[in-house]
């Protein structure tokens, strides 16, 4: 529970810093940044899933977070230079994994909730 609290605080701090600081970038980099953000979101959802499955490893998360972002931006850059929309490969791969991770997170949370309710119900029946 404390990890979730730290995650929520980190997200809020990040959003506030992003809104307050006047950092802008050239619109020509929008494609690279958007694909990199998609890759980072995939890593975040994968980290949440791993945490719920009790298999989270910080080294794997950090290397995946930065590695995926760099790879996605690199694919977009190379595709831009070649005149081929290679960023679609990154969108397809990371977007698909993002939805798979979200579906797994949803299933895990629903399963834990169901188990908790069954446990509470059996405890209540034993008390009566």
PDB file of N, CA and C in Angstrom, residues 40 43-48 56-66:
ATOM      1  N   UNK A  40       7.294   4.432 -22.727  1.00  0.00           N
ATOM      2  CA  UNK A  40       7.432   4.591 -21.273  1.00  0.00           C
ATOM      3  C   UNK A  40       6.170   4.146 -20.550  1.00  0.00           C
ATOM      4  N   UNK A  43       6.137   0.502 -20.224  1.00  0.00           N
ATOM      5  CA  UNK A  43       7.009   0.050 -19.126  1.00  0.00           C
ATOM      6  C   UNK A  43       6.361   0.265 -17.765  1.00  0.00           C
ATOM      7  N   UNK A  44       5.675   1.382 -17.600  1.00  0.00           N
ATOM      8  CA  UNK A  44       5.009   1.663 -16.327  1.00  0.00           C
ATOM      9  C   UNK A  44       3.914   0.638 -16.061  1.00  0.00           C
ATOM     10  N   UNK A  45       3.094   0.373 -17.064  1.00  0.00           N
ATOM     11  CA  UNK A  45       2.042  -0.627 -16.883  1.00  0.00           C
ATOM     12  C   UNK A  45       2.628  -2.009 -16.649  1.00  0.00           C
ATOM     13  N   UNK A  46       3.743  -2.323 -17.320  1.00  0.00           N
ATOM     14  CA  UNK A  46       4.422  -3.590 -17.068  1.00  0.00           C
ATOM     15  C   UNK A  46       4.964  -3.664 -15.647  1.00  0.00           C
ATOM     16  N   UNK A  47       5.460  -2.529 -15.134  1.00  0.00           N
ATOM     17  CA  UNK A  47       5.948  -2.491 -13.756  1.00  0.00           C
ATOM     18  C   UNK A  47       4.835  -2.677 -12.743  1.00  0.00           C
ATOM     19  N   UNK A  48       3.687  -2.058 -13.006  1.00  0.00           N
ATOM     20  CA  UNK A  48       2.533  -2.219 -12.110  1.00  0.00           C
ATOM     21  C   UNK A  48       2.088  -3.677 -12.121  1.00  0.00           C
ATOM     22  N   UNK A  56       8.315  -7.901  -9.398  1.00  0.00           N
ATOM     23  CA  UNK A  56       8.921  -6.630  -9.808  1.00  0.00           C
ATOM     24  C   UNK A  56      10.405  -6.611  -9.491  1.00  0.00           C
ATOM     25  N   UNK A  57      11.194  -6.159 -10.465  1.00  0.00           N
ATOM     26  CA  UNK A  57      12.636  -5.982 -10.293  1.00  0.00           C
ATOM     27  C   UNK A  57      12.980  -4.583 -10.800  1.00  0.00           C
ATOM     28  N   UNK A  58      13.560  -3.770  -9.945  1.00  0.00           N
ATOM     29  CA  UNK A  58      13.853  -2.378 -10.293  1.00  0.00           C
ATOM     30  C   UNK A  58      14.790  -2.277 -11.483  1.00  0.00           C
ATOM     31  N   UNK A  59      15.792  -3.127 -11.554  1.00  0.00           N
ATOM     32  CA  UNK A  59      16.743  -3.075 -12.670  1.00  0.00           C
ATOM     33  C   UNK A  59      16.054  -3.346 -13.995  1.00  0.00           C
ATOM     34  N   UNK A  60      15.174  -4.322 -14.014  1.00  0.00           N
ATOM     35  CA  UNK A  60      14.439  -4.632 -15.242  1.00  0.00           C
ATOM     36  C   UNK A  60      13.529  -3.471 -15.616  1.00  0.00           C
ATOM     37  N   UNK A  61      12.874  -2.876 -14.623  1.00  0.00           N
ATOM     38  CA  UNK A  61      11.978  -1.756 -14.905  1.00  0.00           C
ATOM     39  C   UNK A  61      12.734  -0.558 -15.473  1.00  0.00           C
ATOM     40  N   UNK A  62      13.817  -0.160 -14.821  1.00  0.00           N
ATOM     41  CA  UNK A  62      14.574   1.013 -15.266  1.00  0.00           C
ATOM     42  C   UNK A  62      15.167   0.784 -16.655  1.00  0.00           C
ATOM     43  N   UNK A  63      15.765  -0.381 -16.867  1.00  0.00           N
ATOM     44  CA  UNK A  63      16.356  -0.660 -18.184  1.00  0.00           C
ATOM     45  C   UNK A  63      15.287  -0.727 -19.265  1.00  0.00           C
ATOM     46  N   UNK A  64      14.125  -1.275 -18.945  1.00  0.00           N
ATOM     47  CA  UNK A  64      13.039  -1.318 -19.914  1.00  0.00           C
ATOM     48  C   UNK A  64      12.453   0.051 -20.185  1.00  0.00           C
ATOM     49  N   UNK A  65      12.327   0.846 -19.140  1.00  0.00           N
ATOM     50  CA  UNK A  65      11.759   2.188 -19.277  1.00  0.00           C
ATOM     51  C   UNK A  65      12.582   3.023 -20.250  1.00  0.00           C
ATOM     52  N   UNK A  66      13.889   3.123 -19.985  1.00  0.00           N
ATOM     53  CA  UNK A  66      14.740   3.943 -20.850  1.00  0.00           C
ATOM     54  C   UNK A  66      15.055   3.244 -22.170  1.00  0.00           C
TER      55      UNK A  66
END
